[in-house]
mmCIF file of C-alpha atoms in Angstrom:
data_model
loop_
_atom_site.group_PDB
_atom_site.id
_atom_site.type_symbol
_atom_site.label_atom_id
_atom_site.label_comp_id
_atom_site.label_asym_id
_atom_site.label_seq_id
_atom_site.Cartn_x
_atom_site.Cartn_y
_atom_site.Cartn_z
ATOM 1 C CA MET Y 23 0.219 -0.056 -0.114
ATOM 2 C CA ARG Y 24 3.152 2.307 1.147
ATOM 3 C CA VAL Y 25 4.516 1.646 -2.336
ATOM 4 C CA GLN Y 26 1.604 1.891 -3.947
ATOM 5 C CA LYS Y 27 1.242 5.608 -2.516
ATOM 6 C CA GLU Y 28 4.872 6.512 -3.531
ATOM 7 C CA LYS Y 29 4.602 5.600 -6.942
ATOM 8 C CA ASN Y 30 1.406 7.647 -7.127
ATOM 9 C CA THR Y 31 3.066 10.436 -5.669
ATOM 10 C CA SER Y 32 6.176 10.205 -8.055
ATOM 11 C CA LYS Y 33 3.712 10.133 -10.920
ATOM 12 C CA SER Y 34 1.957 13.031 -9.896
ATOM 13 C CA LYS Y 35 5.247 15.123 -9.404
ATOM 14 C CA ARG Y 36 6.156 14.235 -12.830
ATOM 15 C CA ARG Y 37 3.163 15.209 -14.202
ATOM 16 C CA GLY Y 38 3.250 18.541 -12.234
ATOM 17 C CA ALA Y 39 6.895 19.183 -13.587
ATOM 18 C CA LYS Y 40 5.470 18.112 -17.569
ATOM 19 C CA SER Y 41 2.630 20.660 -17.317
ATOM 20 C CA LEU Y 42 4.884 23.515 -15.864
ATOM 21 C CA GLN Y 43 7.293 22.671 -18.721
ATOM 22 C CA GLN Y 44 4.358 22.718 -21.410
ATOM 23 C CA LYS Y 45 3.171 25.841 -19.618
ATOM 24 C CA ILE Y 46 6.475 27.534 -19.911
ATOM 25 C CA PHE Y 47 8.008 26.134 -23.384
ATOM 26 C CA PRO Y 48 5.471 28.344 -25.651
ATOM 27 C CA TYR Y 49 6.965 31.810 -23.930
ATOM 28 C CA ILE Y 50 10.303 30.336 -24.097
ATOM 29 C CA LEU Y 51 9.427 30.474 -28.106
ATOM 30 C CA ILE Y 52 8.188 33.831 -28.457
ATOM 31 C CA ALA Y 53 10.905 35.041 -25.919
ATOM 32 C CA PRO Y 54 13.195 36.123 -29.095
ATOM 33 C CA ASN Y 55 10.594 37.910 -30.851
ATOM 34 C CA ALA Y 56 9.043 39.641 -27.858
ATOM 35 C CA MET Y 57 12.835 40.933 -27.198
ATOM 36 C CA ILE Y 58 13.289 42.300 -30.520
ATOM 37 C CA PHE Y 59 9.677 44.295 -30.562
ATOM 38 C CA LEU Y 60 10.629 45.499 -27.243
ATOM 39 C CA CYS Y 61 13.742 46.936 -28.122
ATOM 40 C CA PHE Y 62 12.939 48.196 -31.638
ATOM 41 C CA ILE Y 63 9.195 48.946 -31.039
ATOM 42 C CA ILE Y 64 7.955 49.450 -27.761
ATOM 43 C CA ILE Y 65 11.159 51.630 -26.368
ATOM 44 C CA PRO Y 66 11.485 53.936 -29.324
ATOM 45 C CA ALA Y 67 7.966 54.252 -29.412
ATOM 46 C CA PHE Y 68 8.196 55.677 -25.635
ATOM 47 C CA PHE Y 69 11.125 57.998 -26.596
ATOM 48 C CA GLY Y 70 9.117 59.165 -29.915
ATOM 49 C CA ILE Y 71 6.601 60.335 -27.356
ATOM 50 C CA TYR Y 72 8.944 62.232 -25.225
ATOM 51 C CA TYR Y 73 10.807 63.509 -27.987
ATOM 52 C CA SER Y 74 7.685 64.842 -29.473
ATOM 53 C CA MET Y 75 6.995 66.796 -26.859
ATOM 54 C CA THR Y 76 10.720 68.371 -27.068
ATOM 55 C CA ASP Y 77 12.276 71.057 -29.354
ATOM 56 C CA TRP Y 78 15.044 69.151 -30.947
ATOM 57 C CA GLN Y 79 17.746 69.238 -33.341
ATOM 58 C CA GLY Y 80 19.101 65.677 -32.573
ATOM 59 C CA ILE Y 81 22.091 67.047 -31.077
ATOM 60 C CA GLY Y 82 22.372 68.796 -27.589
ATOM 61 C CA GLU Y 83 19.564 69.184 -24.827
ATOM 62 C CA PRO Y 84 15.867 68.510 -25.668
ATOM 63 C CA VAL Y 85 13.697 71.203 -24.975
ATOM 64 C CA PHE Y 86 10.355 70.637 -23.363
ATOM 65 C CA VAL Y 87 8.002 72.526 -25.192
ATOM 66 C CA GLY Y 88 4.493 70.232 -23.988
ATOM 67 C CA LEU Y 89 1.998 69.910 -27.026
ATOM 68 C CA GLY Y 90 3.249 72.951 -28.535
ATOM 69 C CA ASN Y 91 4.661 70.784 -31.775
ATOM 70 C CA TYR Y 92 1.363 69.188 -31.722
ATOM 71 C CA THR Y 93 -0.259 72.611 -32.329
ATOM 72 C CA LYS Y 94 1.992 73.203 -35.002
ATOM 73 C CA ALA Y 95 1.665 70.056 -36.742
ATOM 74 C CA PHE Y 96 -2.118 70.810 -36.913
ATOM 75 C CA GLY Y 97 -1.785 74.201 -38.851
ATOM 76 C CA ASP Y 98 0.905 72.782 -41.089
ATOM 77 C CA THR Y 99 -0.640 72.461 -44.202
ATOM 78 C CA LYS Y 100 2.073 71.064 -46.153
ATOM 79 C CA PHE Y 101 1.821 68.107 -43.798
ATOM 80 C CA TRP Y 102 -1.387 67.405 -44.663
ATOM 81 C CA GLN Y 103 -1.383 67.889 -48.128
ATOM 82 C CA ALA Y 104 1.274 65.125 -47.932
ATOM 83 C CA PHE Y 105 -1.609 63.262 -45.930
ATOM 84 C CA VAL Y 106 -3.885 63.794 -48.693
ATOM 85 C CA ARG Y 107 -1.439 62.715 -51.190
ATOM 86 C CA THR Y 108 -0.791 59.685 -49.797
ATOM 87 C CA VAL Y 109 -4.673 58.637 -49.060
ATOM 88 C CA LYS Y 110 -5.280 59.239 -52.831
ATOM 89 C CA TYR Y 111 -1.942 57.280 -53.613
ATOM 90 C CA ALA Y 112 -3.473 54.221 -51.241
ATOM 91 C CA VAL Y 113 -7.007 54.327 -52.371
ATOM 92 C CA ILE Y 114 -6.410 53.910 -56.142
ATOM 93 C CA THR Y 115 -3.337 51.651 -56.012
ATOM 94 C CA LEU Y 116 -5.001 48.894 -53.153
ATOM 95 C CA PRO Y 117 -7.784 48.168 -55.032
ATOM 96 C CA VAL Y 118 -5.782 47.268 -58.183
ATOM 97 C CA VAL Y 119 -2.895 45.406 -56.097
ATOM 98 C CA MET Y 120 -5.796 43.373 -54.606
ATOM 99 C CA VAL Y 121 -7.837 42.734 -57.739
ATOM 100 C CA ALA Y 122 -4.211 42.100 -59.624
ATOM 101 C CA SER Y 123 -2.573 39.417 -56.847
ATOM 102 C CA LEU Y 124 -6.362 37.664 -56.583
ATOM 103 C CA LEU Y 125 -6.205 37.193 -60.348
ATOM 104 C CA LEU Y 126 -2.725 35.887 -60.781
ATOM 105 C CA ALA Y 127 -3.146 33.468 -57.436
ATOM 106 C CA ASN Y 128 -6.642 32.103 -59.554
ATOM 107 C CA LEU Y 129 -4.390 31.443 -62.075
ATOM 108 C CA MET Y 130 -1.365 30.423 -60.275
ATOM 109 C CA ILE Y 131 -3.619 27.388 -58.591
ATOM 110 C CA GLN Y 132 -4.546 25.796 -61.668
ATOM 111 C CA SER Y 133 -3.209 23.202 -63.520
ATOM 112 C CA ILE Y 134 -1.021 24.698 -66.004
ATOM 113 C CA PRO Y 135 2.613 23.554 -67.564
ATOM 114 C CA GLY Y 136 5.217 25.313 -65.875
ATOM 115 C CA LYS Y 137 3.360 26.854 -63.169
ATOM 116 C CA GLY Y 138 5.757 26.659 -60.510
ATOM 117 C CA VAL Y 139 8.487 28.866 -62.694
ATOM 118 C CA PHE Y 140 5.520 31.157 -63.403
ATOM 119 C CA ARG Y 141 5.052 31.483 -59.396
ATOM 120 C CA ALA Y 142 8.333 31.952 -58.966
ATOM 121 C CA ILE Y 143 8.676 34.806 -62.208
ATOM 122 C CA ILE Y 144 5.411 36.594 -60.451
ATOM 123 C CA TYR Y 145 6.949 36.533 -56.879
ATOM 124 C CA TRP Y 146 10.263 37.888 -57.966
ATOM 125 C CA PRO Y 147 9.819 41.462 -57.969
ATOM 126 C CA ALA Y 148 8.907 41.208 -54.138
ATOM 127 C CA MET Y 149 12.246 40.089 -53.318
ATOM 128 C CA ILE Y 150 13.721 43.220 -54.976
ATOM 129 C CA SER Y 151 14.694 46.496 -53.080
ATOM 130 C CA PHE Y 152 12.136 49.390 -53.442
ATOM 131 C CA ILE Y 153 15.065 51.509 -54.072
ATOM 132 C CA VAL Y 154 16.151 49.030 -56.937
ATOM 133 C CA THR Y 155 12.516 49.094 -58.279
ATOM 134 C CA GLY Y 156 12.256 52.951 -58.233
ATOM 135 C CA VAL Y 157 15.560 52.894 -60.158
ATOM 136 C CA ALA Y 158 14.783 49.980 -62.728
ATOM 137 C CA PHE Y 159 11.362 51.830 -63.523
ATOM 138 C CA LYS Y 160 13.123 55.561 -63.938
ATOM 139 C CA PHE Y 161 15.183 53.886 -66.567
ATOM 140 C CA ILE Y 162 11.932 52.586 -68.027
ATOM 141 C CA PHE Y 163 9.925 55.454 -68.176
ATOM 142 C CA GLY Y 164 12.893 58.477 -67.945
ATOM 143 C CA ASP Y 165 11.827 61.376 -69.759
ATOM 144 C CA SER Y 166 14.998 61.939 -71.612
ATOM 145 C CA THR Y 167 17.015 58.231 -71.253
ATOM 146 C CA GLY Y 168 14.193 56.190 -70.684
ATOM 147 C CA ILE Y 169 13.422 53.023 -72.713
ATOM 148 C CA ILE Y 170 9.868 54.017 -73.433
ATOM 149 C CA ASN Y 171 10.514 57.232 -75.118
ATOM 150 C CA TYR Y 172 13.056 55.580 -76.850
ATOM 151 C CA LEU Y 173 11.137 53.346 -78.737
ATOM 152 C CA LEU Y 174 8.454 55.993 -79.316
ATOM 153 C CA LYS Y 175 11.011 57.890 -80.958
ATOM 154 C CA MET Y 176 12.177 55.065 -82.994
ATOM 155 C CA MET Y 177 8.468 54.629 -84.203
ATOM 156 C CA GLY Y 178 8.182 58.274 -85.318
ATOM 157 C CA GLY Y 179 6.108 59.603 -82.294
ATOM 158 C CA SER Y 180 7.152 61.722 -79.508
ATOM 159 C CA SER Y 181 8.277 60.994 -76.438
ATOM 160 C CA VAL Y 182 6.088 61.370 -73.204
ATOM 161 C CA GLU Y 183 7.032 63.444 -70.060
ATOM 162 C CA TRP Y 184 6.441 60.561 -67.824
ATOM 163 C CA LEU Y 185 8.465 61.792 -64.618
ATOM 164 C CA MET Y 186 7.701 65.372 -65.543
ATOM 165 C CA ASP Y 187 3.907 65.613 -65.781
ATOM 166 C CA LYS Y 188 2.017 65.524 -62.366
ATOM 167 C CA ASP Y 189 -0.647 62.666 -63.356
ATOM 168 C CA HIS Y 190 1.957 60.569 -65.064
ATOM 169 C CA ALA Y 191 4.488 60.619 -62.574
ATOM 170 C CA LEU Y 192 1.651 59.383 -60.017
ATOM 171 C CA ALA Y 193 0.628 56.789 -62.889
ATOM 172 C CA VAL Y 194 4.027 55.127 -62.851
ATOM 173 C CA VAL Y 195 4.522 55.131 -59.017
ATOM 174 C CA ILE Y 196 1.143 52.881 -58.921
ATOM 175 C CA MET Y 197 2.876 50.863 -61.824
ATOM 176 C CA ALA Y 198 5.822 50.388 -60.089
ATOM 177 C CA THR Y 199 4.014 49.503 -56.888
ATOM 178 C CA VAL Y 200 1.284 47.160 -58.414
ATOM 179 C CA TRP Y 201 4.750 45.431 -60.330
ATOM 180 C CA SER Y 202 6.578 45.150 -56.505
ATOM 181 C CA CYS Y 203 3.917 43.896 -54.666
ATOM 182 C CA ALA Y 204 1.382 41.850 -56.819
ATOM 183 C CA GLY Y 205 3.101 38.427 -56.090
ATOM 184 C CA TYR Y 206 3.573 38.886 -52.717
ATOM 185 C CA TYR Y 207 -0.027 39.646 -52.044
ATOM 186 C CA MET Y 208 -0.767 36.464 -54.685
ATOM 187 C CA ILE Y 209 1.128 33.838 -52.246
ATOM 188 C CA MET Y 210 -1.289 34.967 -49.804
ATOM 189 C CA PHE Y 211 -4.245 34.665 -52.061
ATOM 190 C CA MET Y 212 -2.947 31.160 -53.048
ATOM 191 C CA SER Y 213 -3.183 30.020 -49.532
ATOM 192 C CA GLY Y 214 -6.578 31.375 -48.947
ATOM 193 C CA LEU Y 215 -7.805 29.628 -52.471
ATOM 194 C CA GLN Y 216 -6.035 26.474 -51.772
ATOM 195 C CA SER Y 217 -8.039 26.152 -48.444
ATOM 196 C CA ILE Y 218 -11.351 25.936 -49.998
ATOM 197 C CA PRO Y 219 -12.883 22.301 -50.248
ATOM 198 C CA ILE Y 220 -13.102 21.259 -54.355
ATOM 199 C CA SER Y 221 -16.214 19.357 -53.133
ATOM 200 C CA TYR Y 222 -17.918 22.940 -53.008
ATOM 201 C CA TYR Y 223 -17.076 23.784 -56.602
ATOM 202 C CA GLU Y 224 -18.007 20.531 -57.844
ATOM 203 C CA ALA Y 225 -21.541 20.445 -55.888
ATOM 204 C CA ALA Y 226 -21.877 24.405 -57.955
ATOM 205 C CA LYS Y 227 -21.252 22.665 -61.168
ATOM 206 C CA ILE Y 228 -23.683 20.138 -60.738
ATOM 207 C CA ASP Y 229 -26.309 22.616 -59.923
ATOM 208 C CA GLY Y 230 -25.460 24.771 -62.952
ATOM 209 C CA ALA Y 231 -23.350 27.807 -61.303
ATOM 210 C CA SER Y 232 -21.556 29.589 -64.242
ATOM 211 C CA ALA Y 233 -17.610 30.210 -63.050
ATOM 212 C CA PHE Y 234 -18.453 33.910 -62.778
ATOM 213 C CA GLN Y 235 -21.296 32.693 -59.790
ATOM 214 C CA ARG Y 236 -18.675 30.166 -58.238
ATOM 215 C CA PHE Y 237 -16.541 33.102 -57.832
ATOM 216 C CA MET Y 238 -18.530 35.283 -56.419
ATOM 217 C CA ARG Y 239 -20.660 33.060 -54.224
ATOM 218 C CA ILE Y 240 -17.900 30.487 -52.913
ATOM 219 C CA THR Y 241 -14.370 31.858 -53.697
ATOM 220 C CA LEU Y 242 -14.854 35.654 -52.170
ATOM 221 C CA PRO Y 243 -17.004 34.560 -49.234
ATOM 222 C CA LEU Y 244 -14.426 32.015 -48.489
ATOM 223 C CA ILE Y 245 -11.274 33.743 -48.867
ATOM 224 C CA ARG Y 246 -12.780 36.679 -46.611
ATOM 225 C CA PRO Y 247 -10.386 36.311 -43.961
ATOM 226 C CA THR Y 248 -7.057 36.227 -46.507
ATOM 227 C CA THR Y 249 -8.868 39.148 -48.367
ATOM 228 C CA PHE Y 250 -8.835 41.333 -44.792
ATOM 229 C CA LEU Y 251 -5.255 40.383 -44.245
ATOM 230 C CA VAL Y 252 -4.542 41.615 -47.335
ATOM 231 C CA LEU Y 253 -6.249 44.804 -46.978
ATOM 232 C CA ILE Y 254 -4.625 45.639 -43.724
ATOM 233 C CA LEU Y 255 -0.962 45.101 -44.903
ATOM 234 C CA GLY Y 256 -1.376 46.657 -48.234
ATOM 235 C CA PHE Y 257 -2.679 49.863 -46.434
ATOM 236 C CA LEU Y 258 -0.359 50.181 -43.993
ATOM 237 C CA GLY Y 259 2.227 49.116 -46.493
ATOM 238 C CA LEU Y 260 1.243 51.583 -48.870
ATOM 239 C CA PHE Y 261 1.405 54.655 -46.427
ATOM 240 C CA LYS Y 262 5.129 53.867 -45.435
ATOM 241 C CA ALA Y 263 5.798 53.827 -49.328
ATOM 242 C CA TYR Y 264 9.149 55.952 -49.048
ATOM 243 C CA GLY Y 265 12.196 53.968 -51.049
ATOM 244 C CA MET Y 266 10.849 53.169 -54.120
ATOM 245 C CA VAL Y 267 9.242 56.991 -54.772
ATOM 246 C CA ILE Y 268 12.248 58.822 -53.169
ATOM 247 C CA SER Y 269 14.339 56.806 -56.035
ATOM 248 C CA LEU Y 270 11.950 57.035 -59.049
ATOM 249 C CA THR Y 271 10.357 60.599 -58.564
ATOM 250 C CA GLY Y 272 12.040 61.826 -55.905
ATOM 251 C CA GLY Y 273 9.062 63.302 -54.741
ATOM 252 C CA GLY Y 274 8.341 65.548 -57.590
ATOM 253 C CA PRO Y 275 7.591 67.034 -60.088
ATOM 254 C CA ALA Y 276 6.614 69.787 -57.826
ATOM 255 C CA SER Y 277 5.881 67.641 -54.843
ATOM 256 C CA ALA Y 278 3.243 65.637 -56.695
ATOM 257 C CA THR Y 279 4.208 62.383 -55.470
ATOM 258 C CA LYS Y 280 5.695 63.988 -52.178
ATOM 259 C CA PHE Y 281 4.085 61.075 -49.503
ATOM 260 C CA VAL Y 282 3.469 61.660 -45.865
ATOM 261 C CA VAL Y 283 6.944 59.669 -44.975
ATOM 262 C CA GLN Y 284 9.003 61.680 -47.259
ATOM 263 C CA TYR Y 285 7.506 64.938 -45.772
ATOM 264 C CA VAL Y 286 8.394 63.385 -41.920
ATOM 265 C CA TYR Y 287 12.136 62.422 -43.170
ATOM 266 C CA GLU Y 288 12.738 65.766 -44.378
ATOM 267 C CA LYS Y 289 11.934 67.237 -41.357
ATOM 268 C CA ALA Y 290 14.215 64.977 -39.296
ATOM 269 C CA PHE Y 291 16.938 64.766 -41.643
ATOM 270 C CA GLN Y 292 17.168 67.907 -43.938
ATOM 271 C CA GLU Y 293 15.587 70.352 -41.693
ATOM 272 C CA TYR Y 294 17.009 68.366 -38.211
ATOM 273 C CA SER Y 295 13.615 69.360 -36.319
ATOM 274 C CA MET Y 296 13.934 65.881 -34.760
ATOM 275 C CA GLY Y 297 11.055 67.067 -32.159
ATOM 276 C CA TYR Y 298 8.607 67.977 -34.396
ATOM 277 C CA ALA Y 299 9.422 65.129 -36.979
ATOM 278 C CA CYS Y 300 8.478 62.491 -33.945
ATOM 279 C CA THR Y 301 5.516 64.509 -33.463
ATOM 280 C CA LEU Y 302 4.458 64.103 -37.160
ATOM 281 C CA SER Y 303 5.240 60.356 -37.054
ATOM 282 C CA ILE Y 304 3.173 59.955 -33.747
ATOM 283 C CA LEU Y 305 0.126 61.757 -35.600
ATOM 284 C CA LEU Y 306 0.532 59.630 -38.246
ATOM 285 C CA LEU Y 307 0.637 56.242 -36.081
ATOM 286 C CA VAL Y 308 -2.396 57.614 -34.464
ATOM 287 C CA ILE Y 309 -4.376 58.136 -37.828
ATOM 288 C CA LEU Y 310 -3.418 54.579 -39.219
ATOM 289 C CA ALA Y 311 -4.108 52.741 -35.793
ATOM 290 C CA PHE Y 312 -7.548 54.905 -36.151
ATOM 291 C CA PHE Y 313 -8.044 53.399 -39.695
ATOM 292 C CA THR Y 314 -6.819 50.104 -39.116
ATOM 293 C CA ILE Y 315 -9.537 49.855 -36.254
ATOM 294 C CA LEU Y 316 -12.379 51.229 -38.806
ATOM 295 C CA GLN Y 317 -11.522 48.446 -40.986
ATOM 296 C CA PHE Y 318 -11.797 45.798 -38.608
ATOM 297 C CA LYS Y 319 -15.346 47.085 -37.332
ATOM 298 C CA VAL Y 320 -16.352 47.479 -41.069
ATOM 299 C CA SER Y 321 -14.872 44.100 -42.241
ATOM 300 C CA LYS Y 322 -15.702 42.498 -38.514
ATOM 301 C CA GLY Y 323 -11.882 41.425 -38.733
ATOM 302 C CA GLY Y 324 -12.435 39.279 -41.560
ATOM 303 C CA GLU Y 325 -15.050 36.762 -40.223
ATOM 304 C CA ILE Y 326 -16.967 34.516 -42.742
ATOM 305 C CA ASN Y 327 -20.707 34.793 -42.428
ATOM 306 C CA ASP Y 328 -22.259 31.238 -42.029
#
């Protein structure tokens, strides 16, 4: 009897130790990411909030000014003009990127010869630096040295001011963005599309549903979580556009493609107004958080309706 009790006690101790290990193990796995997030996101964010309430040029002692920078920011017409341009760019570009990515994903999950090669080719632009993408498109659409204008002249046409006209410059930036991002979001849509059971489509075919009806009634509702993820990531990514734009158009012509991140950068590293740049960054963070929460509310977090 005593031996049996000792065995039971030993087993309960082992279970307790195993249960404790199971509870601790997930935290050990996320510890490196948590440390990176703390060191490079949380702590800099608190420093940014502090410096946003100071007059600081990047060197020397910060001078506390309270909410003075925020008052100045609300009256900064150039900042809000850059913000409106960024919203316009995001509103035009995001639907194009999403539609192109979804169409490519739908094509790449079909049984076509060499689809693995095509997938790699389409995804390849997402692996290129945004700055390299900007330089490449500048080489293609340059006003005096661009390939497109060279070909137009060879065919007897006249050159087009792709990067010197406001509307043309924005169109080139949008094309470069779609080319760069479509492959990345295509992979996400492919994952969502391949998770849909084939039996749904087979049942719909038996009922006489057309390809368009199957897409609208089966595909779109069932990839709603993926669509929501792409919507959020794409929206945030477009608002942070900087490297590609600065290497492609430099923000021109006449600030037509100067977006909000470039304006913040100029304040920080060209005018050396670090405190005010931190203020603009905090405002941008709050605005993006508001839009993200609004998207969550409107889309109900990407939940699939029963």
